[in-house]
């Protein structure tokens, strides 16, 4: 049975950084994530968006930050179990046993939960034709901006994601329209104003308050019928691609049944990132404590604390203070991990 020192649930930015710090302590780690790729919300929801508040980067695309984090982690030989949801956590004599939805069981001395908003999925549009054309012109995330080049795109929504994508898509798409069921936008005022200015220059079309009546086409989306939320008067737009950004539903999922003390759908931690279960730590969006901010920057700090605590749990001979990486005599990761796991485990 594959055994690691520290098992990390969630390979979002915070889980990846926790793994890095586990590696800095010369311990082995496994990351389990339900998504098929690392990066959490950055990969699934906004890979192409720029992030402006990660220290050291004036701006960086979300997907590049994830690539850099994976690269930073590589010297420590991380083992990823992707596309696997962590379903069951049990205490065993040697620490913990975690079982995935695929029935694979992993053992670890300590656990870090960096599960973000839990198992999340985009809120789906509800209108005739939507299910039929999902992935045939209806998408809930922009995975590749270039694939929209020269297309007529309709963005649905009024929050940050919708407005940000209108601003990004207008530079590559043939045309960009946005519909939102309210007159006011939930997005930041600055980007909303940029979008309104773009519509005044004729670069994008904004329809408010409008909703999707139905989606039509043969093998792919060809047009969308929208209606005014008040008058119900319909209008038809010739469209190639619909990008729906009407939020997402998040569920803590199986983690809620692990006996952890929760506040809403988040895990309560103290200032050592300890949960109520000894040996189980939490960090990132999934944890809550007074003053908690749901930001990548704060998640990184929490990850460093959680990882060093988890390291001491896995190897009580270690001190909590990791020392400074700049004082290391060799580049991090040049030594093999203390408890290496077979690379074949990566398939699990
Ligand atoms: C549109 C958008 C823009 C944003 N912009 C910024 C920004 O500019 N700056 C900033 O600081 N923050 C921003 N954020 C917030 C930021 O993305 C989050 O704070 C960050 O992703 C939290 O990282 P995390 O690793 O804690 O969680 P996540 O990124 O949510 O990753 C958690 C991972 O855990 C996995 N998981 C959950 N439950 C299980 C389970 N049971 N089994 C297996 N895997 C599981 C999930 O699949 C997911 O991959 C933005 C968020 C959104 C949605």
GROMACS .gro file of C-alpha atoms and ligand atoms in nm:
model
  401
    1UNK     CA    1   0.000   0.000   0.000
    2UNK     CA    2   0.151   0.338  -0.103
    3UNK     CA    3   0.270   0.526   0.209
    4UNK     CA    4   0.395   0.883   0.222
    5UNK     CA    5   0.500   1.114   0.501
    6UNK     CA    6   0.245   1.383   0.420
    7UNK     CA    7  -0.068   1.347   0.210
    8UNK     CA    8  -0.216   1.667   0.070
    9UNK     CA    9  -0.580   1.682  -0.036
   10UNK     CA   10  -0.606   1.946  -0.310
   11UNK     CA   11  -0.346   2.045  -0.569
   12UNK     CA   12  -0.454   2.406  -0.603
   13UNK     CA   13  -0.197   2.684  -0.554
   14UNK     CA   14  -0.203   2.638  -0.177
   15UNK     CA   15  -0.174   2.257  -0.184
   16UNK     CA   16   0.115   2.287  -0.432
   17UNK     CA   17   0.297   2.530  -0.206
   18UNK     CA   18   0.233   2.311   0.099
   19UNK     CA   19   0.387   2.023  -0.098
   20UNK     CA   20   0.690   2.240  -0.178
   21UNK     CA   21   0.748   2.308   0.190
   22UNK     CA   22   0.707   1.940   0.278
   23UNK     CA   23   0.979   1.875   0.021
   24UNK     CA   24   1.199   2.140   0.181
   25UNK     CA   25   1.186   1.929   0.498
   26UNK     CA   26   1.313   1.624   0.304
   27UNK     CA   27   0.984   1.442   0.346
   28UNK     CA   28   0.780   1.265   0.081
   29UNK     CA   29   0.440   1.385  -0.028
   30UNK     CA   30   0.139   1.281  -0.233
   31UNK     CA   31  -0.118   1.523  -0.371
   32UNK     CA   32  -0.471   1.395  -0.435
   33UNK     CA   33  -0.705   1.608  -0.646
   34UNK     CA   34  -1.044   1.545  -0.802
   35UNK     CA   35  -0.956   1.759  -1.102
   36UNK     CA   36  -0.754   1.608  -1.388
   37UNK     CA   37  -0.485   1.879  -1.364
   38UNK     CA   38  -0.316   2.065  -1.080
   39UNK     CA   39  -0.400   2.431  -1.015
   40UNK     CA   40  -0.744   2.425  -0.851
   41UNK     CA   41  -0.955   2.732  -0.927
   42UNK     CA   42  -0.672   2.887  -1.132
   43UNK     CA   43  -0.672   2.600  -1.381
   44UNK     CA   44  -1.043   2.524  -1.377
   45UNK     CA   45  -1.196   2.870  -1.363
   46UNK     CA   46  -0.959   3.139  -1.483
   47UNK     CA   47  -0.644   2.995  -1.645
   48UNK     CA   48  -0.604   3.286  -1.887
   49UNK     CA   49  -0.670   3.568  -1.640
   50UNK     CA   50  -0.395   3.783  -1.503
   51UNK     CA   51  -0.335   3.784  -1.127
   52UNK     CA   52  -0.186   4.107  -0.994
   53UNK     CA   53  -0.144   4.033  -0.624
   54UNK     CA   54   0.111   3.754  -0.599
   55UNK     CA   55   0.431   3.889  -0.445
   56UNK     CA   56   0.717   3.919  -0.690
   57UNK     CA   57   0.498   3.917  -1.001
   58UNK     CA   58   0.366   4.253  -1.126
   59UNK     CA   59   0.121   4.037  -1.320
   60UNK     CA   60   0.105   3.670  -1.408
   61UNK     CA   61  -0.150   3.456  -1.590
   62UNK     CA   62  -0.314   3.203  -1.358
   63UNK     CA   63  -0.200   2.907  -1.570
   64UNK     CA   64   0.161   3.034  -1.570
   65UNK     CA   65   0.158   3.062  -1.191
   66UNK     CA   66   0.047   2.698  -1.172
   67UNK     CA   67   0.316   2.589  -1.420
   68UNK     CA   68   0.578   2.773  -1.214
   69UNK     CA   69   0.456   2.615  -0.890
   70UNK     CA   70   0.465   2.265  -1.040
   71UNK     CA   71   0.818   2.338  -1.166
   72UNK     CA   72   0.923   2.465  -0.822
   73UNK     CA   73   0.792   2.140  -0.672
   74UNK     CA   74   0.949   1.899  -0.923
   75UNK     CA   75   1.290   1.860  -0.750
   76UNK     CA   76   1.108   1.697  -0.459
   77UNK     CA   77   0.959   1.416  -0.671
   78UNK     CA   78   0.594   1.481  -0.584
   79UNK     CA   79   0.346   1.205  -0.654
   80UNK     CA   80   0.017   1.327  -0.795
   81UNK     CA   81  -0.305   1.127  -0.781
   82UNK     CA   82  -0.520   1.335  -1.014
   83UNK     CA   83  -0.880   1.272  -1.113
   84UNK     CA   84  -0.925   1.110  -0.770
   85UNK     CA   85  -1.160   1.246  -0.507
   86UNK     CA   86  -1.057   1.191  -0.146
   87UNK     CA   87  -1.363   1.020  -0.001
   88UNK     CA   88  -1.275   0.864   0.333
   89UNK     CA   89  -1.024   0.947   0.605
   90UNK     CA   90  -0.951   0.703   0.885
   91UNK     CA   91  -0.708   0.709   1.171
   92UNK     CA   92  -0.474   0.408   1.175
   93UNK     CA   93  -0.181   0.319   1.398
   94UNK     CA   94   0.075   0.460   1.154
   95UNK     CA   95  -0.120   0.784   1.104
   96UNK     CA   96  -0.402   0.805   0.853
   97UNK     CA   97  -0.551   0.605   0.567
   98UNK     CA   98  -0.725   0.795   0.291
   99UNK     CA   99  -0.945   0.620   0.035
  100UNK     CA  100  -1.036   0.775  -0.299
  101UNK     CA  101  -1.355   0.741  -0.501
  102UNK     CA  102  -1.159   0.492  -0.716
  103UNK     CA  103  -1.121   0.269  -0.409
  104UNK     CA  104  -0.744   0.332  -0.385
  105UNK     CA  105  -0.613   0.361  -0.030
  106UNK     CA  106  -0.311   0.566   0.069
  107UNK     CA  107  -0.139   0.582   0.406
  108UNK     CA  108   0.035   0.888   0.545
  109UNK     CA  109   0.177   1.008   0.874
  110UNK     CA  110  -0.001   1.342   0.851
  111UNK     CA  111  -0.264   1.510   0.635
  112UNK     CA  112  -0.295   1.860   0.494
  113UNK     CA  113  -0.634   1.956   0.355
  114UNK     CA  114  -0.603   2.230   0.092
  115UNK     CA  115  -0.939   2.155  -0.067
  116UNK     CA  116  -1.029   2.514  -0.159
  117UNK     CA  117  -1.400   2.552  -0.207
  118UNK     CA  118  -1.435   2.175  -0.203
  119UNK     CA  119  -1.544   1.976  -0.501
  120UNK     CA  120  -1.676   2.253  -0.720
  121UNK     CA  121  -1.859   2.272  -1.048
  122UNK     CA  122  -1.986   2.562  -1.258
  123UNK     CA  123  -2.350   2.662  -1.215
  124UNK     CA  124  -2.517   2.548  -1.536
  125UNK     CA  125  -2.734   2.763  -1.762
  126UNK     CA  126  -3.095   2.653  -1.765
  127UNK     CA  127  -3.269   2.693  -2.102
  128UNK     CA  128  -3.382   2.468  -2.388
  129UNK     CA  129  -3.085   2.356  -2.601
  130UNK     CA  130  -2.822   2.414  -2.331
  131UNK     CA  131  -2.760   2.051  -2.238
  132UNK     CA  132  -2.763   1.947  -2.605
  133UNK     CA  133  -2.490   2.197  -2.698
  134UNK     CA  134  -2.263   2.164  -2.395
  135UNK     CA  135  -1.907   2.136  -2.534
  136UNK     CA  136  -2.054   2.207  -2.880
  137UNK     CA  137  -2.041   2.582  -2.841
  138UNK     CA  138  -2.136   2.614  -2.474
  139UNK     CA  139  -1.850   2.632  -2.223
  140UNK     CA  140  -1.831   2.714  -1.854
  141UNK     CA  141  -1.465   2.816  -1.855
  142UNK     CA  142  -1.228   2.960  -2.114
  143UNK     CA  143  -0.954   2.700  -2.133
  144UNK     CA  144  -0.783   2.842  -2.441
  145UNK     CA  145  -0.836   3.204  -2.543
  146UNK     CA  146  -0.700   3.139  -2.894
  147UNK     CA  147  -0.981   2.893  -2.969
  148UNK     CA  148  -1.219   3.193  -2.972
  149UNK     CA  149  -1.022   3.380  -3.239
  150UNK     CA  150  -1.249   3.504  -3.517
  151UNK     CA  151  -1.565   3.368  -3.345
  152UNK     CA  152  -1.889   3.544  -3.247
  153UNK     CA  153  -1.901   3.498  -2.872
  154UNK     CA  154  -2.180   3.550  -2.619
  155UNK     CA  155  -2.075   3.583  -2.255
  156UNK     CA  156  -2.349   3.526  -1.995
  157UNK     CA  157  -2.315   3.677  -1.646
  158UNK     CA  158  -2.251   3.996  -1.456
  159UNK     CA  159  -1.972   3.915  -1.212
  160UNK     CA  160  -1.596   3.957  -1.233
  161UNK     CA  161  -1.540   3.649  -1.447
  162UNK     CA  162  -1.798   3.753  -1.707
  163UNK     CA  163  -1.674   4.111  -1.732
  164UNK     CA  164  -1.305   4.013  -1.732
  165UNK     CA  165  -1.367   3.763  -2.010
  166UNK     CA  166  -1.552   4.018  -2.221
  167UNK     CA  167  -1.244   4.242  -2.196
  168UNK     CA  168  -1.007   3.957  -2.287
  169UNK     CA  169  -1.221   3.807  -2.563
  170UNK     CA  170  -1.285   4.136  -2.743
  171UNK     CA  171  -0.923   4.136  -2.861
  172UNK     CA  172  -0.941   3.794  -3.027
  173UNK     CA  173  -1.307   3.727  -3.111
  174UNK     CA  174  -1.488   3.855  -3.421
  175UNK     CA  175  -1.759   3.997  -3.193
  176UNK     CA  176  -1.839   3.979  -2.822
  177UNK     CA  177  -2.182   4.027  -2.667
  178UNK     CA  178  -2.270   4.006  -2.301
  179UNK     CA  179  -2.608   3.942  -2.145
  180UNK     CA  180  -2.683   3.982  -1.779
  181UNK     CA  181  -3.018   3.938  -1.608
  182UNK     CA  182  -2.978   4.255  -1.401
  183UNK     CA  183  -2.905   4.616  -1.496
  184UNK     CA  184  -2.618   4.647  -1.252
  185UNK     CA  185  -2.299   4.441  -1.247
  186UNK     CA  186  -2.138   4.262  -0.954
  187UNK     CA  187  -1.793   4.298  -1.108
  188UNK     CA  188  -1.534   4.553  -0.993
  189UNK     CA  189  -1.630   4.908  -1.086
  190UNK     CA  190  -1.302   4.967  -1.275
  191UNK     CA  191  -1.341   4.668  -1.509
  192UNK     CA  192  -1.716   4.727  -1.548
  193UNK     CA  193  -1.638   5.083  -1.657
  194UNK     CA  194  -1.377   4.954  -1.904
  195UNK     CA  195  -1.640   4.722  -2.052
  196UNK     CA  196  -1.900   4.999  -2.076
  197UNK     CA  197  -1.641   5.224  -2.245
  198UNK     CA  198  -1.565   4.941  -2.491
  199UNK     CA  199  -1.936   4.909  -2.569
  200UNK     CA  200  -1.959   5.285  -2.630
  201UNK     CA  201  -1.673   5.247  -2.882
  202UNK     CA  202  -1.874   4.966  -3.048
  203UNK     CA  203  -1.621   4.696  -2.950
  204UNK     CA  204  -1.870   4.489  -2.747
  205UNK     CA  205  -2.247   4.472  -2.717
  206UNK     CA  206  -2.413   4.469  -2.375
  207UNK     CA  207  -2.770   4.347  -2.321
  208UNK     CA  208  -2.924   4.411  -1.975
  209UNK     CA  209  -3.153   4.295  -1.823
  210UNK     CA  210  -3.159   3.996  -2.058
  211UNK     CA  211  -3.168   3.617  -2.019
  212UNK     CA  212  -3.122   3.317  -2.246
  213UNK     CA  213  -3.454   3.189  -2.386
  214UNK     CA  214  -3.307   2.902  -2.593
  215UNK     CA  215  -3.001   2.791  -2.784
  216UNK     CA  216  -3.036   2.674  -3.144
  217UNK     CA  217  -2.818   2.505  -3.406
  218UNK     CA  218  -2.763   2.173  -3.579
  219UNK     CA  219  -2.441   2.008  -3.459
  220UNK     CA  220  -2.307   2.320  -3.290
  221UNK     CA  221  -2.445   2.644  -3.148
  222UNK     CA  222  -2.554   2.874  -3.431
  223UNK     CA  223  -2.781   3.125  -3.260
  224UNK     CA  224  -2.913   3.223  -2.920
  225UNK     CA  225  -3.257   3.363  -2.855
  226UNK     CA  226  -3.250   3.604  -2.562
  227UNK     CA  227  -3.534   3.787  -2.393
  228UNK     CA  228  -3.573   4.110  -2.199
  229UNK     CA  229  -3.630   4.015  -1.834
  230UNK     CA  230  -3.904   4.278  -1.797
  231UNK     CA  231  -4.091   4.295  -2.130
  232UNK     CA  232  -4.009   3.930  -2.229
  233UNK     CA  233  -3.952   4.056  -2.586
  234UNK     CA  234  -3.720   3.817  -2.770
  235UNK     CA  235  -3.416   3.893  -2.983
  236UNK     CA  236  -3.200   3.652  -3.184
  237UNK     CA  237  -2.819   3.672  -3.186
  238UNK     CA  238  -2.607   3.483  -3.441
  239UNK     CA  239  -2.345   3.325  -3.216
  240UNK     CA  240  -2.071   3.061  -3.252
  241UNK     CA  241  -1.971   3.022  -2.888
  242UNK     CA  242  -2.140   3.082  -2.553
  243UNK     CA  243  -1.927   3.130  -2.244
  244UNK     CA  244  -2.144   3.103  -1.935
  245UNK     CA  245  -2.003   3.267  -1.623
  246UNK     CA  246  -2.299   3.256  -1.386
  247UNK     CA  247  -2.098   3.139  -1.088
  248UNK     CA  248  -2.024   2.797  -0.954
  249UNK     CA  249  -2.162   2.567  -0.692
  250UNK     CA  250  -1.922   2.439  -0.435
  251UNK     CA  251  -1.971   2.152  -0.202
  252UNK     CA  252  -1.739   2.046   0.073
  253UNK     CA  253  -1.835   1.695  -0.035
  254UNK     CA  254  -1.696   1.395   0.151
  255UNK     CA  255  -1.464   1.612   0.366
  256UNK     CA  256  -1.774   1.720   0.562
  257UNK     CA  257  -1.800   1.363   0.697
  258UNK     CA  258  -1.445   1.336   0.832
  259UNK     CA  259  -1.531   1.456   1.183
  260UNK     CA  260  -1.370   1.798   1.134
  261UNK     CA  261  -1.501   2.102   1.317
  262UNK     CA  262  -1.663   2.321   1.053
  263UNK     CA  263  -1.784   2.680   1.029
  264UNK     CA  264  -2.027   2.688   0.740
  265UNK     CA  265  -1.851   2.486   0.474
  266UNK     CA  266  -1.499   2.568   0.593
  267UNK     CA  267  -1.267   2.390   0.835
  268UNK     CA  268  -1.184   2.567   1.159
  269UNK     CA  269  -0.811   2.594   1.230
  270UNK     CA  270  -0.600   2.759   1.498
  271UNK     CA  271  -0.295   2.973   1.428
  272UNK     CA  272  -0.087   2.657   1.373
  273UNK     CA  273  -0.331   2.548   1.100
  274UNK     CA  274  -0.432   2.256   1.323
  275UNK     CA  275  -0.783   2.120   1.288
  276UNK     CA  276  -0.964   1.948   1.575
  277UNK     CA  277  -0.811   1.617   1.455
  278UNK     CA  278  -0.450   1.584   1.569
  279UNK     CA  279  -0.225   1.531   1.268
  280UNK     CA  280  -0.473   1.686   1.021
  281UNK     CA  281  -0.400   2.043   0.911
  282UNK     CA  282  -0.589   2.273   0.675
  283UNK     CA  283  -0.487   2.577   0.472
  284UNK     CA  284  -0.608   2.794   0.185
  285UNK     CA  285  -0.966   2.877   0.097
  286UNK     CA  286  -1.101   2.575   0.285
  287UNK     CA  287  -0.985   2.692   0.628
  288UNK     CA  288  -1.129   2.959   0.850
  289UNK     CA  289  -0.988   3.155   1.144
  290UNK     CA  290  -1.038   3.511   1.265
  291UNK     CA  291  -0.904   3.747   0.997
  292UNK     CA  292  -0.894   3.481   0.723
  293UNK     CA  293  -0.871   3.620   0.369
  294UNK     CA  294  -0.949   3.398   0.070
  295UNK     CA  295  -0.641   3.495  -0.128
  296UNK     CA  296  -0.351   3.309  -0.284
  297UNK     CA  297  -0.103   3.526  -0.093
  298UNK     CA  298  -0.247   3.439   0.249
  299UNK     CA  299  -0.291   3.075   0.146
  300UNK     CA  300   0.083   3.051   0.076
  301UNK     CA  301   0.163   3.164   0.431
  302UNK     CA  302  -0.088   2.919   0.577
  303UNK     CA  303   0.061   2.643   0.359
  304UNK     CA  304   0.410   2.709   0.500
  305UNK     CA  305   0.279   2.680   0.857
  306UNK     CA  306   0.064   2.371   0.783
  307UNK     CA  307   0.347   2.197   0.598
  308UNK     CA  308   0.602   2.256   0.873
  309UNK     CA  309   0.353   2.137   1.136
  310UNK     CA  310   0.272   1.830   0.926
  311UNK     CA  311   0.645   1.767   0.883
  312UNK     CA  312   0.701   1.767   1.260
  313UNK     CA  313   0.407   1.529   1.302
  314UNK     CA  314   0.553   1.296   1.037
  315UNK     CA  315   0.903   1.317   1.185
  316UNK     CA  316   0.908   1.436   1.547
  317UNK     CA  317   1.289   1.474   1.529
  318UNK     CA  318   1.241   1.781   1.309
  319UNK     CA  319   1.214   2.133   1.449
  320UNK     CA  320   0.911   2.339   1.345
  321UNK     CA  321   1.127   2.629   1.219
  322UNK     CA  322   1.247   2.533   0.871
  323UNK     CA  323   1.532   2.788   0.856
  324UNK     CA  324   1.591   2.999   0.547
  325UNK     CA  325   1.606   2.839   0.202
  326UNK     CA  326   1.872   3.094   0.105
  327UNK     CA  327   2.105   2.943   0.365
  328UNK     CA  328   2.086   2.591   0.220
  329UNK     CA  329   2.425   2.455   0.104
  330UNK     CA  330   2.269   2.277  -0.193
  331UNK     CA  331   1.975   2.356  -0.419
  332UNK     CA  332   1.651   2.225  -0.262
  333UNK     CA  333   1.550   1.877  -0.367
  334UNK     CA  334   1.892   1.741  -0.454
  335UNK     CA  335   1.859   1.471  -0.186
  336UNK     CA  336   1.611   1.188  -0.243
  337UNK     CA  337   1.294   1.202  -0.036
  338UNK     CA  338   1.314   1.017   0.300
  339UNK     CA  339   1.033   0.777   0.210
  340UNK     CA  340   1.030   0.768  -0.171
  341UNK     CA  341   0.721   0.628  -0.337
  342UNK     CA  342   0.720   0.444  -0.664
  343UNK     CA  343   0.659   0.667  -0.966
  344UNK     CA  344   0.409   0.406  -1.082
  345UNK     CA  345   0.184   0.527  -0.801
  346UNK     CA  346   0.129   0.839  -1.009
  347UNK     CA  347  -0.124   0.644  -1.212
  348UNK     CA  348  -0.355   0.603  -0.914
  349LIG     C1  349  -1.239   3.415  -1.108
  349LIG     C2  350  -1.148   3.416  -0.988
  349LIG     C3  351  -1.045   3.508  -0.982
  349LIG     C4  352  -0.960   3.512  -0.871
  349LIG     N1  353  -0.858   3.603  -0.869
  349LIG     C5  354  -0.773   3.605  -0.763
  349LIG     C6  355  -0.666   3.699  -0.757
  349LIG     O1  356  -0.650   3.782  -0.845
  349LIG     N2  357  -0.584   3.695  -0.647
  349LIG     C7  358  -0.600   3.604  -0.544
  349LIG     O2  359  -0.521   3.604  -0.450
  349LIG     N3  360  -0.703   3.514  -0.548
  349LIG     C8  361  -0.789   3.513  -0.654
  349LIG     N4  362  -0.892   3.424  -0.656
  349LIG     C9  363  -0.906   3.331  -0.541
  349LIG    C10  364  -0.803   3.218  -0.552
  349LIG     O3  365  -0.819   3.150  -0.675
  349LIG    C11  366  -0.822   3.123  -0.436
  349LIG     O4  367  -0.798   3.194  -0.315
  349LIG    C12  368  -0.722   3.007  -0.447
  349LIG     O5  369  -0.749   2.931  -0.564
  349LIG    C13  370  -0.731   2.918  -0.325
  349LIG     O6  371  -0.641   2.814  -0.343
  349LIG     P1  372  -0.660   2.671  -0.274
  349LIG     O7  373  -0.543   2.591  -0.319
  349LIG     O8  374  -0.687   2.692  -0.130
  349LIG     O9  375  -0.795   2.615  -0.335
  349LIG     P2  376  -0.841   2.578  -0.483
  349LIG    O10  377  -0.772   2.661  -0.584
  349LIG    O11  378  -0.990   2.582  -0.480
  349LIG    O12  379  -0.794   2.427  -0.500
  349LIG    C14  380  -0.851   2.326  -0.420
  349LIG    C15  381  -0.839   2.193  -0.490
  349LIG    O13  382  -0.886   2.093  -0.400
  349LIG    C16  383  -0.954   1.994  -0.474
  349LIG     N5  384  -1.045   1.919  -0.387
  349LIG    C17  385  -1.145   1.965  -0.307
  349LIG     N6  386  -1.203   1.865  -0.242
  349LIG    C18  387  -1.140   1.751  -0.281
  349LIG    C19  388  -1.152   1.613  -0.248
  349LIG     N7  389  -1.242   1.567  -0.160
  349LIG     N8  390  -1.069   1.524  -0.312
  349LIG    C20  391  -0.977   1.566  -0.402
  349LIG     N9  392  -0.961   1.694  -0.435
  349LIG    C21  393  -1.039   1.786  -0.374
  349LIG    C22  394  -1.028   2.072  -0.582
  349LIG    O14  395  -1.055   1.987  -0.693
  349LIG    C23  396  -0.926   2.183  -0.615
  349LIG    O15  397  -0.842   2.148  -0.724
  349LIG    C24  398  -0.979   3.420  -0.764
  349LIG    C25  399  -1.084   3.326  -0.771
  349LIG    C26  400  -1.168   3.325  -0.881
  349LIG    C27  401  -1.279   3.224  -0.887
   0.00000   0.00000   0.00000
